[in-house]
Amino acid sequence: MVSVKNNDEHMVIFQPSGSRGRVKQGTTIAEASRKLGVELEGVCGGQATCGKCKVRIEDGYFERFGIDSSVEHLSPVEETEKQFFEKHGELEGYRLSCVTEIRGDVLIFVPEESRKGKQVVRKAATDRKIDVNPAVRHYYVEMLPATLEDTTGDWERLGMALEREHGLTGLTIDYLALLTLQETVRKGDWKVTASVWMGKEVVAVQPGRVEKSYGLAVDVGTTTVAAYLCELTSGELVATDSMMNPQVTFGEDVMSRITYAMAHEDGLKRMNDAIIEGLNRLAGQVATQAGIKRRDIVDWTIVGNTAMHHIYMNIYPEYIGKAPFPPALHAPIDVKAREMGLKISPGAYVHALPIEAGFVGADNVGVLIAEEPYKRDDFVLIIDIGTNGELVLGNKEKLISSSCATGPAFEGAHIKFGMRAAPGAIERVQIDPKTAEPRYKVIGKEEWSDVLKDMGARGICGSGIIDVVAQMYVAGLVLRNGRLNTELGHPRMRQGEEGWEYVLAWQDETSIGQDIVVNQSDIRAVQLAKGAMYAGAKLMMRRLGIEKLDRVILAGAFGSYVDSTQAMIMGLFPDCELEKVYAVGNAAGDGARIALLDVDKRRDANKYAREVEYIELAMEDDFEKEFAQAMYFPHMKDKFPHLEGWLPESQAAT
Amino acid sequence: MVSVKNNDEHMVIFQPSGSRGRVKQGTTIAEASRKLGVELEGVCGGQATCGKCKVRIEDGYFERFGIDSSVEHLSPVEETEKQFFEKHGELEGYRLSCVTEIRGDVLIFVPEESRKGKQVVRKAATDRKIDVNPAVRHYYVEMLPATLEDTTGDWERLGMALEREHGLTGLTIDYLALLTLQETVRKGDWKVTASVWMGKEVVAVQPGRVEKSYGLAVDVGTTTVAAYLCELTSGELVATDSMMNPQVTFGEDVMSRITYAMAHEDGLKRMNDAIIEGLNRLAGQVATQAGIKRRDIVDWTIVGNTAMHHIYMNIYPEYIGKAPFPPALHAPIDVKAREMGLKISPGAYVHALPIEAGFVGADNVGVLIAEEPYKRDDFVLIIDIGTNGELVLGNKEKLISSSCATGPAFEGAHIKFGMRAAPGAIERVQIDPKTAEPRYKVIGKEEWSDVLKDMGARGICGSGIIDVVAQMYVAGLVLRNGRLNTELGHPRMRQGEEGWEYVLAWQDETSIGQDIVVNQSDIRAVQLAKGAMYAGAKLMMRRLGIEKLDRVILAGAFGSYVDSTQAMIMGLFPDCELEKVYAVGNAAGDGARIALLDVDKRRDANKYAREVEYIELAMEDDFEKEFAQAMYFPHMKDKFPHLEGWLPESQAAT
């Protein structure tokens, strides 16, 4: 992306969404954000007083391409803006969007608090039955106070009380818990609650009786990070939140992040710092939601693909990026949260789930223990759709897995009007196959667009993207090969700034002052993503020697909101009985939560992570050919008997 | 020590020796140091060019007494000194002694490198037979390289190799060792040496074959810290060094350090920082001596009395300083060196030996496993002499212990010409009982002072102090009650600046340009120290119901250099058969070394630390009376049948 500088137009990129485009000299950042579909908060109407539109100016990105991007590319700070920051505390690199003009190429990071609309956590936790058998348990004890006749040490007193009252023996104590033990014991008047990890180590001591204990399960996706705060005695999910992975500024997919680590001396450190800082923030958010303190969290489980795993563990990811791709370790590992820089209860452990192979990491292990395909008789295909897609195929006899880079299209990135699942996002789309007129549903509104005109639409989220592409194909607006059908002469199909586009929502139905469209490059992004998944599934079926799928489970970023029929129509996976295709939400995150609540499942995770056989798709014969064929809707050659009546008649028979 | 400011004379205190005195306005620090017997290095003859005499100006001490001590109390930095520091790097708070004039009260810290003469490590390791069964062992393995067919993780590969080649199973790996594993493995071309701790955890991995492994045993005394670097496969002691405990600036005995922690918000932090920084320096010194790097040290054992233990473990020592005095823990504890701030091999553990009770700490546990009184039939008294003295009495049936604050007299502090055991220190003294003329031996010279006139004496170290006091008593220069006998009219007994004093060495035999004397307050300091020890031993004998000692073992700072007969003559302990009294050197440090080399002894340490019964001397009836009587030489009332012929005739029969 080497841009030639032009005095009249400048390249602007907004992170973490990745939205980009050229704007005229003198455009304010706020104006540019609206033009590019990045909505910023702002209540003062451009008076530089509310500060809600503040953004951070990044200077790393353009430098990588030898282009100097810095404050000179913006209008200087003027009096009102200066007053705002003086009043509220200077923030290095921050500017107010409403008054700052763009005068050169800039990379802008929109902090969470400046983004309009609270994200609907589409990585929401699914309601699953989970045994409650946590790694950390609370034990209340009444110790015998020290006397002149018995000056036994406080730790020995606590140990004796835990043995006497709860039968616990052979315990050790965390070093930091030891350092504050004497204060704590006296604060509780010799009555304390000890948090014991795995029946082995006292990781925290609190004065008095503390009934509830808390643990955090986290799924670090390439693009989206989800956190689930659970109460460990009841197993109850008490708070959940998500954020963009702050590493997106270093690269949008796993390979670009690995490359970033290798190309920059402090690359790993920067990415690790970013995710750890983000995780601390997220932990603080769920703690606040639950009305507890971050230090009340006494256990933590974490999953992520192999690259995310290595980066959050602070392991240099070079070797997983080049043949023969061995990771530093497959095994699960328990590390003190503090050693990773995570700020919860000082003595708490993080349990990092094991990884499988290739980029099929701990996230997919989470999927395994959530869905337990190793207990099934029928052949199941589990598709975990994220920026890095993972596939598992098999049954209790044998399981194989593979991964492919799908890109973040289904997470709303790399799509012109793509957005996260937040109020204003189009989440459902139907297109009349006869008239090619759409109706859609927006998050936050009860009615569909054919009933309610004031939809306040802002963009399209993952489930909406699947719907709109499948429905455009069914309505003949998109051809099998993915090209927009420009010969229909439909009034919604038009030449836009970036080529042909289909208008999904007219300007007056939106809150962004412009039409929401789907253009050719959006369709291409979807084709690449779904083609990779489909080709992977095909090659895996060949490996196992099976002709048809008994069951397809859709897991991933868009959670349980995806319409499984639309997903099959656009060819995300091979044909399967429609009733046997369903979405389960964020199974990786659920797996992290299951491992948090039930230590036996940690053992399962380790066992099955080893047993699943990994297939390196890129090394399979015909991968390129299969991929090319799978780019078609729903596929160039394969039949879909279960979609009879759903596909356009001209093509269903093909 | 509230001094009234005087424009002509100023109070100067040198640390860590504690030497103090008044000097005239305009005296240079170098001149003051010579006057007060603190010898500084210096080769440029006062040209401010060699920098060897640099000292640090402390500003904490006087402030505590409301006296402002800062740079205005010194002459301003002039051109030559400025040039020196510019050339060699500015050192905050440092000045060159040779050109800096004293113009007010100052507290001066003499850094190790500026002290003249290398210390002879009197806390030297004793030659003991120790089984070699270390906690950390090296295992060389040749791993199977990763291939495209086998992409098992590096940690699993290492684990398999350790199992295949050495039968080790169920290992875990230190988090930091894991972070660098992939680099290390490739650097060694899949051949590595793993350091395995307790057969459980890989704490370090080095490329290629590494035969030798190193461990450090450290004894943190209140005044002196000794370090022993051992090679763990042979058990060989490869380097040893010692330093003053840098905490001396915060208080000279354990109670004053506890008080300091309680009186200052960051008191514990400052003392912990001081000892940890000192230990890192000491570890670096022994590593350099041995020609290895600090990070080659893969294990560490540490002992110290209860207060030192709590402070080096960073545990707030409040509760061991007030009734009922329970410690935070008695048990041994294994903590990652990095968590304590100790900079050796990043994954290495520190094994902190257990403590007994009261101030009888891990140092005495070291003495126990070194001397093993729990295996003896005869009743043995073990005296560990340091700033805090510890006593153990008993046999295999029963052992009791106690502690008393003796002060640092036997370590050369609080004695006018006291010094550490370094070249120039008077270490042996004999005084002719008829003529009261002394002869003495100096560290670094082969001959005694009656043969060689040019002795170059600089002061008196611990063993010399015991000798000179005992011999002065035998010669009638000191009376039984400790008063100098000023009625002899001896030419060496004179009125000095600080009252009566006995000249041990004339100015022309010394290298400090003045006479070396023993004065009344020196005798008092010795009386207090020996009186406390003796009274403690008496009360312990009463507890056990024994009338006589079968054996007396002298351990402590002055190592094996003490003359046991002289010690008994001055009444350091009750009467015992002379052949059964002997010095064993720094048994506490030896215990640390034994625990380093033989894990079975760690178990013994824990077992016997629990079994020894602690006696709180201050709570025993008659302690004050016993102490008062024990201040006499050798005792006010007790008989010493085994000293017949040794004591002055007039007094032996008393």
Coordinates of N, CA, C and O in Angstrom, one line a residue, chain A residues 477-592:
Chain A
L477 N -28.7 -11.7 -8.3 CA -27.9 -10.4 -8.3 C -26.4 -10.7 -8.3 O -25.6 -9.9 -8.7
V478 N -26.1 -11.9 -7.9 CA -24.7 -12.4 -8.0 C -24.7 -13.7 -8.8 O -25.5 -14.5 -8.5
L479 N -23.7 -13.8 -9.7 CA -23.6 -15.0 -10.5 C -22.9 -16.1 -9.7 O -22.3 -15.8 -8.7
R480 N -22.9 -17.3 -10.2 CA -22.3 -18.4 -9.5 C -20.8 -18.1 -9.3 O -20.2 -18.5 -8.3
N481 N -20.2 -17.4 -10.2 CA -18.7 -17.2 -10.1 C -18.4 -16.0 -9.2 O -17.3 -15.6 -9.1
G482 N -19.5 -15.3 -8.7 CA -19.3 -14.2 -7.8 C -19.4 -12.9 -8.4 O -19.3 -11.9 -7.7
R483 N -19.5 -12.8 -9.7 CA -19.6 -11.5 -10.3 C -21.0 -10.9 -10.1 O -22.0 -11.6 -10.1
L484 N -21.1 -9.6 -9.8 CA -22.4 -8.9 -9.7 C -23.0 -9.0 -11.1 O -22.3 -8.8 -12.1
N485 N -24.3 -9.2 -11.1 CA -25.0 -9.3 -12.3 C -25.5 -7.9 -12.7 O -26.5 -7.4 -12.1
T486 N -24.8 -7.3 -13.6 CA -25.0 -5.8 -13.9 C -26.0 -5.7 -15.0 O -26.4 -4.6 -15.4
E487 N -26.4 -6.9 -15.5 CA -27.3 -6.8 -16.7 C -28.8 -6.8 -16.4 O -29.6 -6.8 -17.3
L488 N -29.1 -6.9 -15.1 CA -30.5 -7.0 -14.7 C -31.2 -5.6 -14.9 O -32.4 -5.5 -15.0
G489 N -30.4 -4.5 -14.9 CA -31.0 -3.2 -14.9 C -31.8 -2.8 -13.7 O -32.7 -2.0 -13.8
H490 N -31.4 -3.5 -12.6 CA -32.2 -3.3 -11.4 C -31.8 -1.9 -10.8 O -30.6 -1.5 -10.8
P491 N -32.8 -1.1 -10.3 CA -32.4 0.2 -9.8 C -31.5 0.2 -8.6 O -30.8 1.2 -8.3
R492 N -31.4 -0.9 -7.9 CA -30.5 -1.0 -6.8 C -29.1 -1.3 -7.2 O -28.1 -1.3 -6.4
M493 N -28.9 -1.8 -8.4 CA -27.6 -2.1 -8.9 C -27.0 -1.0 -9.7 O -27.7 -0.5 -10.6
R494 N -25.9 -0.4 -9.2 CA -25.4 0.8 -9.8 C -23.9 0.9 -9.8 O -23.2 0.1 -9.1
Q495 N -23.4 1.8 -10.6 CA -21.9 2.1 -10.6 C -21.6 3.0 -9.4 O -22.2 4.1 -9.4
G496 N -20.8 2.6 -8.5 CA -20.5 3.5 -7.4 C -19.0 3.9 -7.5 O -18.4 3.7 -8.6
E497 N -18.6 4.6 -6.5 CA -17.2 5.1 -6.5 C -16.2 4.0 -6.7 O -15.1 4.2 -7.4
E498 N -16.5 2.8 -6.2 CA -15.5 1.7 -6.3 C -16.1 0.6 -7.2 O -15.9 -0.6 -6.9
G499 N -16.7 1.0 -8.2 CA -17.3 0.0 -9.2 C -18.7 -0.3 -8.8 O -19.4 0.4 -8.1
W500 N -19.2 -1.5 -9.4 CA -20.6 -1.8 -9.2 C -20.9 -2.2 -7.8 O -20.1 -2.7 -7.0
E501 N -22.2 -1.8 -7.4 CA -22.6 -2.1 -6.0 C -24.1 -2.3 -6.0 O -24.8 -1.8 -6.8
Y502 N -24.6 -3.0 -5.0 CA -26.0 -3.3 -4.8 C -26.4 -2.5 -3.5 O -25.8 -2.6 -2.5
V503 N -27.5 -1.7 -3.7 CA -27.9 -0.9 -2.5 C -28.8 -1.7 -1.6 O -29.9 -2.1 -2.0
L504 N -28.3 -2.0 -0.4 CA -29.1 -2.8 0.5 C -30.0 -1.9 1.3 O -31.2 -2.2 1.6
A505 N -29.6 -0.7 1.6 CA -30.4 0.3 2.4 C -30.2 1.7 1.9 O -29.0 2.1 1.6
W506 N -31.3 2.3 1.6 CA -31.1 3.7 1.1 C -30.8 4.7 2.2 O -31.1 4.4 3.4
Q507 N -30.2 5.7 1.8 CA -29.7 6.7 2.8 C -30.7 7.1 3.9 O -30.4 7.2 5.1
D508 N -32.0 7.2 3.5 CA -33.0 7.7 4.5 C -33.4 6.6 5.5 O -34.0 6.8 6.5
E509 N -32.9 5.3 5.2 CA -33.1 4.3 6.2 C -31.9 4.1 7.2 O -31.9 3.3 8.1
T510 N -30.9 4.9 6.9 CA -29.7 4.7 7.6 C -29.4 5.9 8.6 O -30.1 6.9 8.4
S511 N -28.5 5.7 9.5 CA -28.2 6.8 10.4 C -26.8 7.4 10.0 O -26.2 8.1 10.8
I512 N -26.3 7.0 8.9 CA -25.0 7.5 8.5 C -25.0 8.4 7.4 O -23.9 8.8 6.8
G513 N -26.1 8.8 7.0 CA -26.2 9.8 5.9 C -25.8 9.4 4.5 O -25.4 10.2 3.7
Q514 N -25.8 8.1 4.3 CA -25.5 7.6 3.0 C -26.1 6.2 2.8 O -26.5 5.5 3.8
D515 N -26.1 5.7 1.6 CA -26.6 4.4 1.3 C -25.7 3.3 1.8 O -24.5 3.5 1.8
I516 N -26.3 2.2 2.2 CA -25.4 1.1 2.6 C -25.4 0.1 1.4 O -26.5 -0.3 1.0
V517 N -24.2 -0.2 0.9 CA -24.2 -1.0 -0.3 C -23.3 -2.3 -0.1 O -22.5 -2.3 0.9
V518 N -23.4 -3.2 -1.0 CA -22.5 -4.4 -1.1 C -21.9 -4.3 -2.4 O -22.6 -4.2 -3.4
N519 N -20.5 -4.3 -2.4 CA -19.9 -4.1 -3.7 C -19.1 -5.3 -4.1 O -19.1 -6.4 -3.4
Q520 N -18.5 -5.3 -5.3 CA -17.8 -6.4 -5.8 C -16.7 -6.9 -4.9 O -16.5 -8.1 -4.7
S521 N -16.0 -6.0 -4.3 CA -14.9 -6.5 -3.5 C -15.4 -7.1 -2.2 O -14.7 -8.0 -1.6
D522 N -16.6 -6.7 -1.7 CA -17.2 -7.4 -0.6 C -17.4 -8.8 -0.9 O -17.2 -9.8 -0.1
I523 N -18.0 -9.0 -2.1 CA -18.4 -10.4 -2.5 C -17.1 -11.2 -2.6 O -17.0 -12.4 -2.2
R524 N -16.0 -10.6 -3.1 CA -14.8 -11.4 -3.3 C -14.2 -11.8 -1.9 O -13.7 -12.9 -1.8
A525 N -14.3 -10.9 -1.0 CA -13.8 -11.2 0.4 C -14.6 -12.4 0.9 O -14.0 -13.3 1.5
V526 N -15.9 -12.4 0.7 CA -16.7 -13.5 1.2 C -16.3 -14.8 0.5 O -16.2 -15.9 1.1
Q527 N -16.1 -14.7 -0.8 CA -15.8 -15.9 -1.6 C -14.5 -16.5 -1.1 O -14.4 -17.8 -1.0
L528 N -13.5 -15.7 -0.9 CA -12.2 -16.2 -0.4 C -12.4 -16.9 0.9 O -11.8 -18.0 1.1
A529 N -13.2 -16.4 1.8 CA -13.4 -17.0 3.1 C -14.1 -18.3 3.0 O -13.7 -19.3 3.6
K530 N -15.2 -18.3 2.3 CA -16.0 -19.5 2.3 C -15.4 -20.5 1.4 O -15.5 -21.8 1.7
G531 N -14.7 -20.1 0.4 CA -14.0 -21.1 -0.5 C -12.9 -21.8 0.3 O -12.7 -23.0 0.1
A532 N -12.2 -21.1 1.1 CA -11.1 -21.8 1.9 C -11.7 -22.8 2.8 O -11.2 -24.0 2.9
M533 N -12.8 -22.5 3.5 CA -13.5 -23.4 4.4 C -14.0 -24.6 3.6 O -13.8 -25.8 4.1
Y534 N -14.7 -24.4 2.5 CA -15.3 -25.5 1.8 C -14.2 -26.4 1.3 O -14.3 -27.7 1.4
A535 N -13.1 -25.9 0.7 CA -12.1 -26.7 0.1 C -11.4 -27.5 1.2 O -11.1 -28.7 1.1
G536 N -11.3 -26.9 2.4 CA -10.7 -27.6 3.5 C -11.6 -28.8 3.9 O -11.1 -29.9 4.1
A537 N -12.9 -28.6 4.0 CA -13.8 -29.6 4.4 C -13.7 -30.8 3.3 O -13.7 -32.0 3.7
K538 N -13.7 -30.4 2.1 CA -13.7 -31.4 1.0 C -12.4 -32.3 1.1 O -12.5 -33.5 1.1
L539 N -11.3 -31.7 1.3 CA -10.0 -32.4 1.4 C -10.0 -33.3 2.6 O -9.5 -34.4 2.6
M540 N -10.6 -32.8 3.7 CA -10.6 -33.6 4.9 C -11.6 -34.8 4.8 O -11.3 -35.9 5.2
M541 N -12.7 -34.6 4.1 CA -13.6 -35.7 3.8 C -12.9 -36.8 3.0 O -13.0 -38.0 3.2
R542 N -12.1 -36.4 2.0 CA -11.3 -37.3 1.2 C -10.4 -38.1 2.1 O -10.2 -39.3 1.9
R543 N -9.7 -37.4 3.0 CA -8.8 -38.1 3.9 C -9.4 -39.2 4.7 O -8.9 -40.3 4.8
L544 N -10.6 -38.9 5.2 CA -11.3 -39.9 6.0 C -12.1 -40.8 5.1 O -12.7 -41.8 5.6
G545 N -12.1 -40.6 3.8 CA -12.8 -41.5 2.9 C -14.3 -41.4 3.1 O -15.0 -42.5 2.9
I546 N -14.9 -40.3 3.4 CA -16.3 -40.2 3.5 C -16.9 -39.3 2.4 O -16.2 -38.4 1.9
E547 N -18.1 -39.6 2.0 CA -18.8 -39.0 0.8 C -19.7 -37.9 1.3 O -20.0 -37.0 0.6
K548 N -20.3 -38.1 2.5 CA -21.3 -37.1 2.9 C -21.2 -36.8 4.4 O -20.6 -37.6 5.2
L549 N -21.6 -35.7 4.8 CA -21.6 -35.2 6.2 C -22.9 -35.6 6.9 O -24.0 -35.3 6.4
D550 N -22.7 -36.1 8.1 CA -23.9 -36.4 8.9 C -24.4 -35.2 9.6 O -25.6 -35.1 9.9
R551 N -23.5 -34.3 9.9 CA -23.9 -33.2 10.8 C -22.8 -32.1 10.5 O -21.7 -32.4 10.3
V552 N -23.3 -30.8 10.6 CA -22.4 -29.7 10.5 C -22.7 -28.7 11.6 O -23.8 -28.4 11.8
I553 N -21.6 -28.4 12.4 CA -21.8 -27.5 13.5 C -21.0 -26.2 13.2 O -19.9 -26.3 12.8
L554 N -21.8 -25.1 13.2 CA -21.1 -23.8 12.9 C -20.8 -23.1 14.2 O -21.7 -22.8 15.0
A555 N -19.5 -22.8 14.4 CA -19.1 -22.1 15.6 C -18.3 -20.9 15.2 O -17.9 -20.8 14.0
G556 N -18.2 -19.9 16.0 CA -17.4 -18.8 15.6 C -17.9 -17.5 16.1 O -18.8 -17.4 16.8
A557 N -17.2 -16.5 15.5 CA -17.4 -15.1 15.9 C -18.8 -14.7 15.9 O -19.3 -14.0 16.8
F558 N -19.6 -15.1 14.8 CA -21.0 -14.6 14.8 C -21.9 -15.4 15.6 O -23.1 -15.2 15.5
G559 N -21.4 -16.3 16.4 CA -22.1 -17.0 17.4 C -23.3 -17.7 16.8 O -23.2 -18.3 15.7
S560 N -24.4 -17.7 17.5 CA -25.5 -18.6 17.1 C -26.5 -17.8 16.2 O -27.6 -18.2 15.9
Y561 N -26.0 -16.6 15.7 CA -26.9 -15.7 14.9 C -26.9 -16.1 13.5 O -27.8 -15.6 12.7
V562 N -26.0 -16.9 13.0 CA -25.9 -17.2 11.6 C -27.1 -18.1 11.2 O -27.5 -19.0 11.9
D563 N -27.6 -17.9 10.0 CA -28.6 -18.7 9.4 C -28.0 -19.8 8.7 O -27.3 -19.6 7.7
S564 N -28.1 -21.0 9.2 CA -27.3 -22.2 8.7 C -27.7 -22.5 7.3 O -26.9 -22.9 6.5
T565 N -29.0 -22.3 6.9 CA -29.4 -22.5 5.5 C -28.7 -21.6 4.6 O -28.2 -22.0 3.5
Q566 N -28.7 -20.3 4.9 CA -28.0 -19.3 4.1 C -26.6 -19.6 3.9 O -26.0 -19.5 2.9
A567 N -26.0 -20.1 5.0 CA -24.6 -20.4 5.0 C -24.3 -21.6 4.0 O -23.3 -21.6 3.3
M568 N -25.2 -22.5 4.0 CA -25.1 -23.7 3.1 C -25.4 -23.2 1.6 O -24.7 -23.6 0.7
I569 N -26.3 -22.3 1.5 CA -26.7 -21.8 0.1 C -25.4 -21.1 -0.5 O -25.2 -21.3 -1.7
M570 N -24.7 -20.4 0.3 CA -23.6 -19.7 -0.3 C -22.4 -20.6 -0.4 O -21.3 -20.3 -0.9
G571 N -22.5 -21.8 0.2 CA -21.4 -22.8 0.0 C -20.3 -22.7 1.0 O -19.1 -22.7 0.7
L572 N -20.7 -22.5 2.3 CA -19.6 -22.5 3.3 C -19.1 -23.9 3.6 O -18.0 -24.0 4.1
F573 N -19.9 -24.9 3.3 CA -19.5 -26.3 3.5 C -20.3 -27.1 2.6 O -21.3 -26.7 2.0
P574 N -19.9 -28.4 2.4 CA -20.6 -29.3 1.5 C -22.0 -29.6 2.0 O -22.4 -29.4 3.1
D575 N -22.8 -30.2 1.1 CA -24.2 -30.6 1.3 C -24.4 -31.4 2.6 O -23.6 -32.3 2.9
C576 N -25.5 -31.1 3.3 CA -25.8 -31.9 4.5 C -27.3 -31.7 4.8 O -27.9 -30.7 4.4
E577 N -27.9 -32.7 5.4 CA -29.3 -32.5 5.7 C -29.5 -31.2 6.5 O -28.8 -31.0 7.5
L578 N -30.5 -30.4 6.1 CA -30.6 -29.1 6.7 C -30.9 -29.1 8.2 O -30.4 -28.3 8.9
E579 N -31.6 -30.1 8.7 CA -31.9 -30.1 10.1 C -30.7 -30.5 10.9 O -30.7 -30.4 12.1
K580 N -29.7 -31.0 10.2 CA -28.5 -31.4 10.9 C -27.4 -30.4 10.9 O -26.2 -30.6 11.2
V581 N -27.8 -29.2 10.4 CA -26.8 -28.1 10.4 C -27.3 -27.0 11.4 O -28.4 -26.6 11.4
Y582 N -26.4 -26.7 12.3 CA -26.8 -25.7 13.3 C -25.6 -25.0 13.9 O -24.5 -25.4 13.8
A583 N -25.9 -23.8 14.4 CA -24.9 -22.9 14.9 C -24.9 -23.1 16.5 O -25.9 -23.2 17.1
V584 N -23.7 -23.1 17.0 CA -23.6 -23.2 18.5 C -23.0 -22.0 19.2 O -22.7 -22.1 20.4
G585 N -22.8 -21.0 18.5 CA -22.2 -19.8 19.1 C -20.7 -20.0 19.2 O -20.1 -20.8 18.5
N586 N -20.1 -19.2 20.1 CA -18.6 -19.3 20.3 C -18.2 -20.5 21.1 O -17.9 -20.4 22.3
A587 N -18.1 -21.6 20.4 CA -17.7 -22.9 21.1 C -16.3 -22.8 21.7 O -16.1 -23.4 22.7
A588 N -15.4 -22.1 21.0 CA -14.1 -22.0 21.6 C -14.1 -21.3 23.0 O -13.5 -21.8 24.0
G589 N -14.9 -20.2 23.1 CA -15.1 -19.5 24.3 C -15.8 -20.4 25.3 O -15.4 -20.4 26.5
D590 N -16.8 -21.2 24.8 CA -17.5 -22.1 25.7 C -16.5 -23.1 26.3 O -16.6 -23.5 27.5
G591 N -15.6 -23.6 25.4 CA -14.6 -24.6 25.9 C -13.7 -24.0 27.0 O -13.4 -24.7 28.0
A592 N -13.4 -22.7 26.8 CA -12.5 -22.1 27.8 C -13.3 -22.0 29.1 O -12.8 -22.3 30.2

